[in-house]
Amino acid sequence: MEFFFDSLASAFSLLASLDPELYFIIYVSLKVSLSSTLLASMVGIPAGFLISLNQFPGRRALITVLNSLMALPTVVVGLTVYAFISRRGPLGTLELLYTQTAMVIGQVILILPIVTSLTIAAVTRVDDLYRKTAMTLGAGTFQTWMAIFREARFGIVAAVIASFGRVIAEIGISMMLGGNAKGYTRTMTTAMALEYDKGEFVLSVALGLVLLLISLAVNAGLNRIQGSAGL
Amino acid sequence: MKLFSLEKVTKVFGHKKVLDIDKLDFAKGVTYALLGPNGAGKTTLLEILAFLSFPSSGHMRFRENEVSFSSRELEALRKRVVMVHQQPVLFSTTVYKNVEFGLKVRGVSGKQRREIVARCLETVGMRHAAHSYAKTLSGGEKQRVAIARALACSPEALLLDEPTASVDPENQVVIERIIAEINALKGISVIFTTHDIRQAGKAAGRIVYLYEGRALSSPLENIFSAVLEGDGTGQARCLLKGGIQFKVNTQVRGEAKISIDPRRILLRRGERCEQDGSIFEGRVTGLDTHGISADGEEPGIRVEVEIGVPVSVFMEREKAKKIGVFVGDRVLVKIPNEAIRIF
C-alpha cells in the first residue's frame, strides 16, 4: 500500500513539475482523439439525421447493424485497419502504419457507429409534431430539418461526448496502428501499458490521474447538457 | 368566395377509412366549428386543410384552384394556411424566437420581425413573456403563444385543433376572445375543431358536424352504442348501457349506434303512471340558459338529464319557463320514436 501512495505522491509532483514528456503524451492523446471525434461527427451526425428522417428499403437492418457495431472491439478495428495499411496490405504504399493518421482512421471507424446510432436515437425521440409545426409555419424541407436538429441538439452533443469518451480511453487501436512511438504516437493509454510492463508506476499513475480528470470533465459536461435539456 | 372545397375526399389509414366527405365547402372570412366526438376525423380533416396531409382520394380546391398535392405546391400553400395543434409544441428556445420562426422562413427583415412579433404577442396577451423560455409556460400560455406564432405568418386561414381542450377555464375565455378578434379585426378565416357544442355555438359563425369521418347535414347528439333485438312485432327492442331500453321502429338488428335528437325529446313534471316504454324518470343535472341548438340556429335552453344515461334536451325558453326546470329536480323524459336515428 505504501508503494501505491509513494507512486501517487511522485505522480502529483511529476504533474506539478510540468514534465515535457508527460505533457506531450497528453497533447498527442487529445489531438488524435479530438480529430477522430470531429471527423466521425462530421460524417455520423448527417448520416444519422438522414437515416432517421427518411424511409428506404433496408433502413431497419442498417440501424440494427449500426447498433451492433457500437460494441465493436478496438482490437478488431486495429487488426482490420492494420491488414489494409501494413506494407503487405492494399494501402501499404501510403505508409500510414504507426502514424497518428492511422490512429485517427482506426478511431473514426470505432466511433462512427456510436455517433450515428446515438444521433438516430436523439432525432427519433423528437416528437413528430415539431416536424408538422415547422411545416405548417411555412418551413421548407431543409428549414424543417434544421428545426428538428435544434430539438435534438442535446442528444446529438451527448453522442459526440460519448464518442470522445470512447476514443480517449481506448488502447487497442492506438497500440496496433500507432505503435507507441515515443514523442510521436505515444498516447496516455499506450504509455500507461508500457510503464506497467517496465514496472514503473509513477508516470502510469500520473497519466491515470489525467485520464480520470478528462473522463470526469466529459461526464460533468454531459450532465450539464442533459440538465439543460430537462432530462 | 369559397376558401376550401372538398369533393369525395377520403382518407384511409391501413384498412380503416377515417374520413369520407361527399361534399364540403368553407367560405372565406367565416369562423367555422368542426363539431364531433373523439375519433370523428376532425384532426385528420384539419391536417388535410392545412396541407400537412393529403387525401387518399377525391378533389380539393383552395380559393377555387384545384390542389394537386405536389410537394412544391404544398410548400407554397402552407405559407398561406397555418394550423395550431391541440397540444402545440413550442421550439426549445424563447417565446420571441418561437413567434419569429414563420417570419424568418419567409425572409422577413429583422426590423419588421420585431414589430410583428410584438404585435402578435400583444394580441394574445403574452408580450410580457417574450423573453421567457417557451418550455416554462403553462398549457394555456403555450396555446396562446402558438396562436401568436401562427398569426405572425399572416395566414389567409387559421386552423385550430381543439384550441381550448387542454387549458384551464381562464385561458379558455381568453382563447375564445382571441378567436373572435382574429376573425372580426383581421378578417382571417378561422376553422376550429371542438367536441363542445356550447363552444361551437358561441364562437363559430357556422358549424360543420362530423361523425365517423362523414360530414352530416343535420347534427347528431346524444349518441349511444346500442343492441337492437327483434321482438316479433316488427319493432326492435333497443338496449342501452345503464339498463335503459325502449322500442324502435327499425329492421336493424345487432349492435348499432343511435342518436337522439335533443329537440324532439319531451320533458315534463309529474308521476310516471302510464305503461309507456318510451318514458323515463330522471334527474336534472345541468342547465344552460344560453343554450343553442347544434346547428347554431335556435337559441333556447339546454337541460342535461340523467335517466340511467346522460341525455341532453333542447327546449324553447317559454316552454322551459312554463314547466319550471331546476337542477336536482326529478322529471319525466319522453323519447319519441321520431327522435331516434340509427346508423
Coordinates of C-alpha atoms in Angstrom, one line a residue:
Chain A
M1 CA 0.0 0.0 0.0
E2 CA 2.9 2.3 0.9
F3 CA 4.2 1.7 -2.6
F4 CA 0.9 2.9 -4.1
F5 CA 0.9 6.1 -2.1
D6 CA 4.5 6.7 -2.9
S7 CA 3.7 6.4 -6.6
L8 CA 0.7 8.7 -6.2
A9 CA 2.8 11.3 -4.5
S10 CA 5.5 11.1 -7.2
A11 CA 2.8 11.3 -9.9
F12 CA 1.5 14.6 -8.4
S13 CA 5.0 16.0 -8.3
L14 CA 5.5 14.9 -11.9
L15 CA 2.3 16.7 -12.9
A16 CA 3.3 19.8 -11.0
S17 CA 6.8 19.8 -12.4
L18 CA 5.3 20.2 -15.9
D19 CA 7.3 17.3 -17.2
P20 CA 7.6 17.8 -21.0
E21 CA 7.3 14.1 -21.9
L22 CA 4.2 13.7 -19.8
Y23 CA 2.5 16.8 -21.3
F24 CA 3.5 15.7 -24.8
I25 CA 1.8 12.4 -24.3
I26 CA -1.4 14.2 -23.1
Y27 CA -1.2 16.5 -26.2
V28 CA -0.9 13.6 -28.6
S29 CA -3.8 11.8 -26.9
L30 CA -6.1 14.8 -27.1
K31 CA -5.0 15.7 -30.6
V32 CA -5.7 12.2 -32.0
S33 CA -9.0 11.7 -30.0
L34 CA -10.4 15.2 -30.9
S35 CA -9.5 14.8 -34.6
S36 CA -11.2 11.4 -34.8
T37 CA -14.3 12.6 -32.8
L38 CA -14.5 15.7 -35.1
L39 CA -14.2 13.6 -38.3
A40 CA -16.7 10.9 -37.1
S41 CA -19.2 13.6 -36.1
M42 CA -18.9 15.3 -39.5
V43 CA -20.0 12.1 -41.1
G44 CA -22.0 10.4 -38.4
I45 CA -24.3 13.3 -37.5
P46 CA -25.6 14.0 -41.0
A47 CA -25.8 10.2 -41.7
G48 CA -27.8 9.6 -38.5
F49 CA -30.0 12.5 -39.4
L50 CA -30.7 11.3 -42.9
I51 CA -31.4 7.7 -41.7
S52 CA -33.9 9.0 -39.1
L53 CA -35.9 11.2 -41.3
N54 CA -36.1 9.1 -44.5
Q55 CA -37.7 5.9 -45.2
F56 CA -35.8 3.5 -47.5
P57 CA -35.5 -0.3 -48.0
G58 CA -33.1 -1.9 -45.5
R59 CA -33.4 1.0 -43.1
R60 CA -34.2 -1.2 -40.1
A61 CA -31.4 -3.6 -40.9
L62 CA -29.0 -0.7 -41.2
I63 CA -30.0 0.6 -37.8
T64 CA -29.6 -2.9 -36.3
V65 CA -26.1 -3.3 -37.8
L66 CA -25.1 0.2 -36.5
N67 CA -26.4 -0.6 -33.1
S68 CA -24.4 -3.9 -33.1
L69 CA -21.2 -2.1 -34.2
M70 CA -21.4 0.2 -31.2
A71 CA -19.8 -2.7 -29.3
L72 CA -17.0 -3.2 -31.8
P73 CA -13.8 -4.3 -30.0
T74 CA -10.9 -2.0 -30.6
V75 CA -8.5 -4.8 -31.4
V76 CA -10.8 -6.0 -34.2
V77 CA -10.7 -2.4 -35.7
G78 CA -7.0 -2.3 -35.2
L79 CA -6.4 -5.6 -36.9
T80 CA -8.6 -4.8 -39.9
V81 CA -7.1 -1.4 -40.5
Y82 CA -3.6 -3.0 -40.0
A83 CA -4.4 -5.5 -42.7
F84 CA -5.1 -2.7 -45.1
I85 CA -2.3 -0.3 -44.3
S86 CA 0.6 -2.6 -43.4
R87 CA 3.3 -2.9 -46.1
R88 CA 1.7 -6.1 -47.5
G89 CA -1.8 -4.5 -47.5
P90 CA -3.6 -2.8 -50.4
L91 CA -2.9 0.7 -49.0
G92 CA 0.7 -0.2 -47.9
T93 CA 2.3 2.3 -50.3
L94 CA 0.7 5.2 -48.4
E95 CA 3.0 4.3 -45.4
L96 CA 0.3 5.1 -42.9
L97 CA 1.2 2.4 -40.3
Y98 CA 2.5 3.7 -37.0
T99 CA 1.4 7.3 -37.7
Q100 CA -1.2 9.5 -35.9
T101 CA -3.2 9.4 -39.2
A102 CA -3.5 5.6 -38.9
M103 CA -4.7 6.0 -35.3
V104 CA -7.3 8.6 -36.3
I105 CA -8.6 6.3 -39.1
G106 CA -9.0 3.4 -36.7
Q107 CA -10.7 5.5 -34.1
V108 CA -13.1 7.1 -36.6
I109 CA -14.1 3.5 -37.7
L110 CA -14.6 2.7 -34.0
I111 CA -16.9 5.6 -33.1
L112 CA -18.7 6.2 -36.4
P113 CA -21.4 3.7 -35.4
I114 CA -21.7 5.3 -32.0
V115 CA -22.2 8.9 -33.3
T116 CA -24.6 7.7 -36.0
S117 CA -26.7 5.4 -33.7
L118 CA -26.9 7.9 -30.9
T119 CA -27.9 10.7 -33.4
I120 CA -30.6 8.4 -34.8
A121 CA -31.9 7.8 -31.2
A122 CA -31.8 11.6 -30.5
V123 CA -33.6 12.6 -33.7
T124 CA -36.2 9.7 -33.4
R125 CA -37.0 10.9 -29.8
V126 CA -38.1 14.4 -31.2
D127 CA -41.9 14.4 -31.3
D128 CA -43.3 14.4 -34.9
L129 CA -45.3 17.4 -34.0
Y130 CA -42.1 19.5 -34.3
R131 CA -41.9 18.5 -37.9
K132 CA -45.5 19.3 -38.6
T133 CA -45.3 22.6 -36.7
A134 CA -42.3 23.7 -38.7
M135 CA -44.0 22.7 -41.9
T136 CA -47.3 24.5 -41.1
L137 CA -45.4 27.6 -40.3
G138 CA -44.1 27.6 -43.8
A139 CA -40.7 26.0 -43.4
G140 CA -39.2 24.2 -46.5
T141 CA -37.7 20.7 -46.2
F142 CA -34.2 22.0 -45.1
Q143 CA -35.6 24.5 -42.7
T144 CA -37.8 21.8 -41.2
W145 CA -34.8 19.6 -40.8
M146 CA -32.9 22.4 -39.0
A147 CA -35.9 22.8 -36.6
I148 CA -35.8 19.1 -35.8
F149 CA -32.0 19.3 -35.4
R150 CA -32.3 22.1 -32.9
E151 CA -34.7 20.0 -30.8
A152 CA -32.3 17.0 -30.9
R153 CA -29.2 19.1 -30.3
F154 CA -28.7 18.0 -26.7
G155 CA -28.9 14.3 -27.6
I156 CA -26.5 14.9 -30.5
V157 CA -24.0 16.6 -28.3
A158 CA -24.3 13.7 -25.9
A159 CA -23.5 11.4 -28.8
V160 CA -20.3 13.4 -29.6
I161 CA -19.2 13.4 -26.0
A162 CA -19.8 9.7 -25.6
S163 CA -17.7 9.0 -28.7
F164 CA -14.9 11.2 -27.4
G165 CA -15.0 9.3 -24.1
R166 CA -14.7 6.0 -26.0
V167 CA -11.6 7.1 -28.1
I168 CA -9.7 8.9 -25.3
A169 CA -9.7 5.7 -23.2
E170 CA -9.1 3.1 -25.9
I171 CA -5.8 1.3 -26.2
G172 CA -6.1 -1.4 -28.9
I173 CA -6.2 0.8 -31.9
S174 CA -3.5 3.2 -30.6
M175 CA -1.2 0.4 -29.8
M176 CA -1.7 -1.6 -33.1
L177 CA -1.8 1.2 -35.5
G178 CA 0.2 3.9 -33.7
G179 CA 2.9 1.6 -32.4
N180 CA 3.5 3.6 -29.2
A181 CA 6.4 5.5 -30.7
K182 CA 7.9 7.9 -28.1
G183 CA 7.3 11.6 -28.9
Y184 CA 5.1 10.7 -31.9
T185 CA 2.3 8.2 -31.4
R186 CA 2.6 7.5 -27.6
T187 CA -0.8 8.3 -26.0
M188 CA -1.9 8.2 -22.4
T189 CA -3.2 4.7 -22.6
T190 CA -0.3 3.1 -24.5
A191 CA 2.2 4.9 -22.3
M192 CA 0.5 3.5 -19.2
A193 CA 0.6 0.0 -20.6
L194 CA 4.4 0.4 -21.4
E195 CA 5.2 1.8 -17.9
Y196 CA 3.3 -1.1 -16.4
D197 CA 5.4 -3.5 -18.4
K198 CA 8.5 -1.8 -17.2
G199 CA 7.3 -2.0 -13.6
E200 CA 7.4 1.9 -13.4
F201 CA 4.3 3.2 -11.9
V202 CA 4.9 6.9 -11.4
L203 CA 4.2 8.0 -15.0
S204 CA 1.3 5.5 -15.2
V205 CA -0.4 6.8 -12.1
A206 CA 0.1 10.5 -13.3
L207 CA -1.4 9.6 -16.7
G208 CA -4.2 7.7 -15.0
L209 CA -5.0 10.8 -12.9
V210 CA -5.2 12.9 -16.0
L211 CA -7.3 10.4 -17.8
L212 CA -9.7 10.2 -14.9
L213 CA -9.8 14.0 -14.8
I214 CA -10.7 14.1 -18.5
S215 CA -13.4 11.5 -18.0
L216 CA -14.8 13.5 -15.1
A217 CA -14.8 16.7 -17.2
V218 CA -16.5 14.9 -20.1
N219 CA -19.2 13.4 -17.8
A220 CA -19.7 16.7 -16.0
G221 CA -20.2 18.3 -19.4
L222 CA -22.7 15.6 -20.4
N223 CA -24.6 16.0 -17.2
R224 CA -24.8 19.7 -17.6
I225 CA -26.1 19.3 -21.2
Q226 CA -28.7 16.8 -20.1
G227 CA -29.6 19.1 -17.3
S228 CA -30.3 21.9 -19.6
A229 CA -32.4 19.6 -21.8
G230 CA -34.6 18.9 -18.8
L231 CA -33.6 15.2 -18.8
Chain B
M1 CA -65.9 33.2 -52.2
K2 CA -65.1 29.6 -51.3
L3 CA -61.8 29.2 -49.4
F4 CA -61.8 25.4 -49.4
S5 CA -64.0 23.0 -51.4
L6 CA -63.8 19.3 -50.9
E7 CA -65.4 16.7 -53.1
K8 CA -65.5 13.0 -52.5
V9 CA -62.5 13.3 -50.2
T10 CA -61.4 10.2 -48.3
K11 CA -58.5 9.4 -46.0
V12 CA -57.6 5.8 -45.3
F13 CA -55.2 4.6 -42.6
G14 CA -54.4 0.9 -43.2
H15 CA -57.8 -0.6 -43.8
K16 CA -59.7 2.0 -41.9
K17 CA -61.5 4.8 -43.7
V18 CA -61.2 7.7 -41.2
L19 CA -62.6 10.4 -43.5
D20 CA -65.3 10.1 -46.1
I21 CA -66.6 13.6 -47.1
D22 CA -69.0 13.7 -50.0
K23 CA -69.1 17.5 -50.4
L24 CA -68.0 20.2 -48.1
D25 CA -67.3 23.9 -48.7
F26 CA -65.8 26.6 -46.4
A27 CA -66.5 30.2 -47.2
K28 CA -63.8 32.9 -46.9
G29 CA -63.8 35.1 -43.8
V30 CA -66.1 33.0 -41.7
T31 CA -65.4 31.2 -38.4
Y32 CA -66.3 27.5 -38.6
A33 CA -66.5 24.9 -35.9
L34 CA -65.9 21.3 -36.8
L35 CA -68.0 19.6 -34.2
G36 CA -67.9 16.0 -33.4
P37 CA -66.9 13.4 -30.8
N38 CA -63.4 11.9 -30.5
G39 CA -62.4 9.8 -33.5
A40 CA -64.8 11.7 -35.8
G41 CA -62.0 12.6 -38.1
K42 CA -61.7 16.3 -37.1
T43 CA -57.9 16.4 -36.8
T44 CA -57.5 14.4 -40.0
L45 CA -59.7 16.8 -41.9
L46 CA -57.9 19.8 -40.4
E47 CA -54.5 18.4 -41.4
I48 CA -55.7 18.0 -44.9
L49 CA -57.0 21.6 -45.0
A50 CA -53.6 22.7 -43.6
F51 CA -51.8 20.8 -46.4
L52 CA -49.9 18.7 -43.9
S53 CA -51.6 15.5 -45.1
F54 CA -53.1 14.6 -48.4
P55 CA -56.4 12.7 -49.1
S56 CA -56.4 9.1 -50.2
S57 CA -58.8 10.1 -52.9
G58 CA -61.0 13.0 -54.0
H59 CA -60.6 16.6 -55.1
M60 CA -59.8 19.6 -53.0
R61 CA -59.8 23.2 -54.2
F62 CA -58.2 26.2 -52.4
R63 CA -59.7 29.6 -53.4
E64 CA -61.2 27.9 -56.5
N65 CA -57.9 26.4 -57.6
E66 CA -57.5 22.6 -57.7
V67 CA -54.8 21.4 -55.3
S68 CA -52.5 18.9 -57.0
F69 CA -50.7 17.9 -53.8
S70 CA -47.2 18.0 -55.4
S71 CA -44.6 18.7 -52.7
R72 CA -43.6 22.1 -54.3
E73 CA -47.2 23.2 -54.4
L74 CA -47.9 22.1 -50.9
E75 CA -44.9 24.0 -49.6
A76 CA -46.2 27.2 -51.2
L77 CA -49.8 26.6 -49.9
R78 CA -48.6 26.0 -46.4
K79 CA -47.3 29.6 -46.4
R80 CA -51.0 30.7 -46.7
V81 CA -52.7 28.4 -44.1
V82 CA -51.4 27.7 -40.6
M83 CA -52.6 25.0 -38.2
V84 CA -52.2 25.1 -34.4
H85 CA -52.3 21.6 -33.0
Q86 CA -54.3 20.5 -29.9
Q87 CA -51.3 20.4 -27.6
P88 CA -49.0 22.6 -29.6
V89 CA -45.2 22.2 -29.3
L90 CA -43.1 25.2 -28.8
F91 CA -39.5 25.1 -30.0
S92 CA -36.9 24.8 -27.2
T93 CA -36.0 28.5 -27.2
T94 CA -37.6 31.8 -26.2
V95 CA -41.2 32.8 -26.8
Y96 CA -39.9 35.6 -29.1
K97 CA -37.9 33.2 -31.3
N98 CA -40.9 30.9 -31.5
V99 CA -43.2 33.6 -32.8
E100 CA -40.4 34.8 -35.1
F101 CA -40.0 31.3 -36.7
G102 CA -42.6 31.7 -39.5
L103 CA -41.3 35.2 -40.4
K104 CA -37.7 34.0 -40.6
V105 CA -38.5 31.2 -43.0
R106 CA -40.4 33.8 -45.1
G107 CA -37.3 36.0 -45.2
V108 CA -38.9 39.0 -43.4
S109 CA -36.3 41.6 -42.3
G110 CA -35.2 41.9 -38.7
K111 CA -36.9 45.2 -38.0
Q112 CA -40.2 44.0 -39.4
R113 CA -39.9 40.8 -37.5
R114 CA -39.6 42.7 -34.2
E115 CA -42.7 44.8 -34.9
I116 CA -44.8 41.8 -36.0
V117 CA -43.7 39.6 -33.1
A118 CA -44.5 42.4 -30.6
R119 CA -47.9 43.0 -32.2
C120 CA -48.9 39.3 -32.3
L121 CA -47.8 38.7 -28.7
E122 CA -49.8 41.7 -27.7
T123 CA -52.9 40.2 -29.4
V124 CA -52.7 37.1 -27.3
G125 CA -51.7 39.0 -24.1
M126 CA -48.3 37.4 -23.9
R127 CA -46.0 40.3 -24.7
H128 CA -44.6 40.3 -21.1
A129 CA -43.2 36.8 -21.7
A130 CA -41.4 37.5 -24.9
H131 CA -38.0 36.6 -23.5
S132 CA -39.1 33.7 -21.3
Y133 CA -38.0 30.2 -22.2
A134 CA -41.0 28.7 -24.0
K135 CA -40.9 25.4 -22.1
T136 CA -41.5 27.1 -18.8
L137 CA -45.0 28.3 -19.8
S138 CA -48.3 26.8 -18.6
G139 CA -50.5 24.8 -21.0
G140 CA -52.8 27.8 -21.7
E141 CA -49.9 30.2 -22.2
K142 CA -48.3 27.8 -24.6
Q143 CA -51.6 27.6 -26.6
R144 CA -51.7 31.4 -26.7
V145 CA -48.1 31.7 -27.9
A146 CA -48.8 29.0 -30.5
I147 CA -51.7 31.1 -31.8
A148 CA -49.4 34.2 -31.8
R149 CA -46.8 32.3 -33.8
A150 CA -49.4 31.2 -36.3
L151 CA -50.8 34.8 -36.5
A152 CA -47.3 36.2 -37.2
C153 CA -47.4 34.3 -40.5
S154 CA -50.4 36.5 -41.6
P155 CA -52.3 33.4 -42.9
E156 CA -55.4 33.5 -45.0
A157 CA -56.9 30.8 -42.8
L158 CA -56.1 29.8 -39.3
L159 CA -56.9 26.2 -38.3
L160 CA -57.1 25.4 -34.6
D161 CA -57.4 21.8 -33.4
E162 CA -59.3 21.7 -30.1
P163 CA -57.9 25.1 -29.0
T164 CA -59.4 25.0 -25.5
A165 CA -59.4 21.3 -24.8
S166 CA -56.3 21.2 -22.7
V167 CA -56.4 24.6 -21.0
D168 CA -57.8 26.0 -17.8
P169 CA -61.2 27.9 -17.8
E170 CA -59.5 31.3 -17.5
N171 CA -57.4 30.7 -20.6
Q172 CA -60.4 29.2 -22.4
V173 CA -62.2 32.5 -22.2
V174 CA -59.1 34.4 -23.4
I175 CA -58.6 32.0 -26.3
E176 CA -62.3 32.3 -27.4
R177 CA -61.9 36.0 -27.3
I178 CA -58.8 35.8 -29.4
I179 CA -60.6 33.6 -32.0
A180 CA -63.4 36.2 -32.3
E181 CA -60.9 39.1 -32.6
I182 CA -58.8 37.3 -35.2
N183 CA -61.8 36.9 -37.4
A184 CA -63.5 40.2 -36.8
L185 CA -60.5 42.5 -36.8
K186 CA -58.1 40.8 -39.2
G187 CA -60.7 39.1 -41.4
I188 CA -58.8 35.8 -41.2
S189 CA -60.9 32.7 -41.8
V190 CA -60.8 30.5 -38.7
I191 CA -61.7 26.8 -38.6
F192 CA -61.6 25.2 -35.2
T193 CA -62.4 21.7 -34.0
T194 CA -64.3 21.0 -30.8
H195 CA -66.4 18.4 -29.2
D196 CA -68.2 21.0 -27.1
I197 CA -71.5 22.1 -28.7
R198 CA -71.7 25.2 -26.5
Q199 CA -68.3 26.4 -27.6
A200 CA -69.2 25.7 -31.2
G201 CA -72.4 27.7 -30.9
K202 CA -70.7 30.6 -29.1
A203 CA -67.5 31.1 -31.1
A204 CA -68.4 29.9 -34.6
G205 CA -70.5 31.5 -37.3
R206 CA -71.2 28.1 -38.9
I207 CA -71.0 24.6 -37.6
V208 CA -70.0 21.5 -39.6
Y209 CA -70.8 18.3 -37.8
L210 CA -68.5 15.3 -38.3
Y211 CA -69.3 11.8 -37.3
E212 CA -67.2 8.7 -38.1
G213 CA -65.4 10.6 -40.8
R214 CA -68.6 11.9 -42.5
A215 CA -69.8 15.5 -42.6
L216 CA -73.5 15.5 -41.7
S217 CA -76.2 17.9 -42.8
S218 CA -78.0 17.7 -39.5
P219 CA -76.2 17.4 -36.2
L220 CA -76.1 14.2 -34.2
E221 CA -76.3 14.4 -30.4
N222 CA -76.9 12.0 -27.6
I223 CA -75.0 9.3 -29.4
F224 CA -75.1 5.9 -27.7
S225 CA -73.9 2.3 -28.5
A226 CA -77.0 0.1 -28.5
V227 CA -78.0 -3.5 -29.1
L228 CA -81.2 -4.0 -31.2
E229 CA -83.2 -7.1 -30.6
G230 CA -86.3 -8.3 -32.5
D231 CA -89.5 -8.7 -30.5
G232 CA -91.6 -10.4 -33.2
T233 CA -93.8 -7.3 -33.8
G234 CA -91.6 -5.7 -36.5
Q235 CA -90.2 -3.3 -33.9
A236 CA -86.9 -3.7 -32.2
R237 CA -86.0 -3.5 -28.5
C238 CA -83.2 -1.0 -28.2
L239 CA -80.9 -1.7 -25.2
L240 CA -78.5 0.9 -23.9
K241 CA -75.9 0.6 -21.3
G242 CA -77.2 1.6 -17.9
G243 CA -80.2 -0.7 -18.2
I244 CA -82.2 1.7 -20.4
Q245 CA -84.4 0.1 -23.1
F246 CA -87.2 1.2 -25.4
K247 CA -88.9 0.2 -28.6
V248 CA -87.8 1.5 -32.0
N249 CA -89.3 1.1 -35.5
T250 CA -86.4 -0.5 -37.4
Q251 CA -85.4 -3.6 -39.2
V252 CA -81.8 -3.2 -38.0
R253 CA -80.7 -5.9 -35.6
G254 CA -77.5 -6.4 -33.5
E255 CA -75.0 -3.8 -32.4
A256 CA -75.6 -0.2 -33.7
K257 CA -75.1 3.4 -32.9
I258 CA -78.2 5.5 -32.2
S259 CA -78.6 9.2 -31.8
I260 CA -81.5 11.0 -30.1
D261 CA -82.4 14.5 -31.4
P262 CA -82.5 16.7 -28.3
R263 CA -85.1 19.0 -29.9
R264 CA -87.6 16.1 -30.1
I265 CA -87.2 14.8 -26.6
L266 CA -90.1 15.9 -24.4
L267 CA -89.7 16.9 -20.8
R268 CA -92.5 17.2 -18.2
R269 CA -93.2 17.0 -14.5
G270 CA -95.4 14.6 -12.6
E271 CA -95.5 10.9 -11.7
R272 CA -95.0 8.1 -14.2
C273 CA -98.3 6.3 -14.3
E274 CA -98.8 5.1 -17.8
Q275 CA -97.2 1.9 -19.2
D276 CA -95.4 3.8 -21.9
G277 CA -92.0 2.2 -22.6
S278 CA -90.7 5.5 -24.0
I279 CA -91.0 7.5 -20.8
F280 CA -88.2 7.5 -18.3
E281 CA -87.8 9.1 -14.9
G282 CA -84.7 11.2 -14.5
R283 CA -82.9 14.0 -12.5
V284 CA -81.8 17.3 -13.9
T285 CA -78.1 17.5 -13.6
G286 CA -77.3 20.7 -15.6
L287 CA -78.9 23.7 -17.2
D288 CA -77.6 26.1 -19.8
T289 CA -79.9 29.1 -20.2
H290 CA -77.8 30.4 -23.1
G291 CA -78.1 27.1 -24.9
I292 CA -78.0 26.8 -28.6
S293 CA -79.2 24.1 -30.9
A294 CA -76.4 22.0 -32.6
D295 CA -76.9 23.7 -36.0
G296 CA -76.3 27.0 -34.3
E297 CA -79.7 28.4 -35.3
E298 CA -82.1 28.5 -32.4
P299 CA -81.4 30.0 -29.0
G300 CA -83.1 28.2 -26.2
I301 CA -82.4 26.2 -23.1
R302 CA -80.4 23.0 -22.7
V303 CA -81.3 20.7 -20.0
E304 CA -79.0 17.8 -19.0
V305 CA -80.9 14.9 -17.5
E306 CA -79.6 11.6 -16.0
I307 CA -82.0 8.8 -16.9
G308 CA -79.5 6.0 -16.5
V309 CA -77.6 7.5 -19.3
P310 CA -77.0 11.3 -19.6
V311 CA -79.2 12.9 -22.2
S312 CA -79.2 16.4 -23.4
V313 CA -82.7 18.0 -24.1
F314 CA -83.1 21.2 -26.0
M315 CA -86.2 23.3 -25.3
E316 CA -87.7 26.6 -26.2
R317 CA -87.3 29.2 -23.5
E318 CA -91.0 29.7 -23.0
K319 CA -91.7 26.0 -22.6
A320 CA -88.9 25.7 -20.0
K321 CA -90.3 28.6 -18.1
K322 CA -93.7 27.1 -18.1
I323 CA -92.5 23.8 -16.7
G324 CA -90.0 25.4 -14.3
V325 CA -86.9 23.3 -14.5
F326 CA -84.2 23.4 -11.8
V327 CA -81.0 21.4 -11.2
G328 CA -81.8 18.5 -9.0
D329 CA -85.5 18.3 -10.0
R330 CA -87.0 14.9 -10.8
V331 CA -88.6 15.0 -14.3
L332 CA -90.1 12.7 -16.8
V333 CA -88.4 12.3 -20.2
K334 CA -90.2 11.0 -23.3
I335 CA -88.1 9.8 -26.1
P336 CA -90.4 9.6 -29.1
N337 CA -89.7 7.2 -32.0
E338 CA -89.1 10.0 -34.5
A339 CA -86.3 11.4 -32.2
I340 CA -84.2 8.3 -32.7
R341 CA -81.8 7.8 -35.6
I342 CA -80.0 4.6 -36.2
F343 CA -76.7 4.3 -38.2

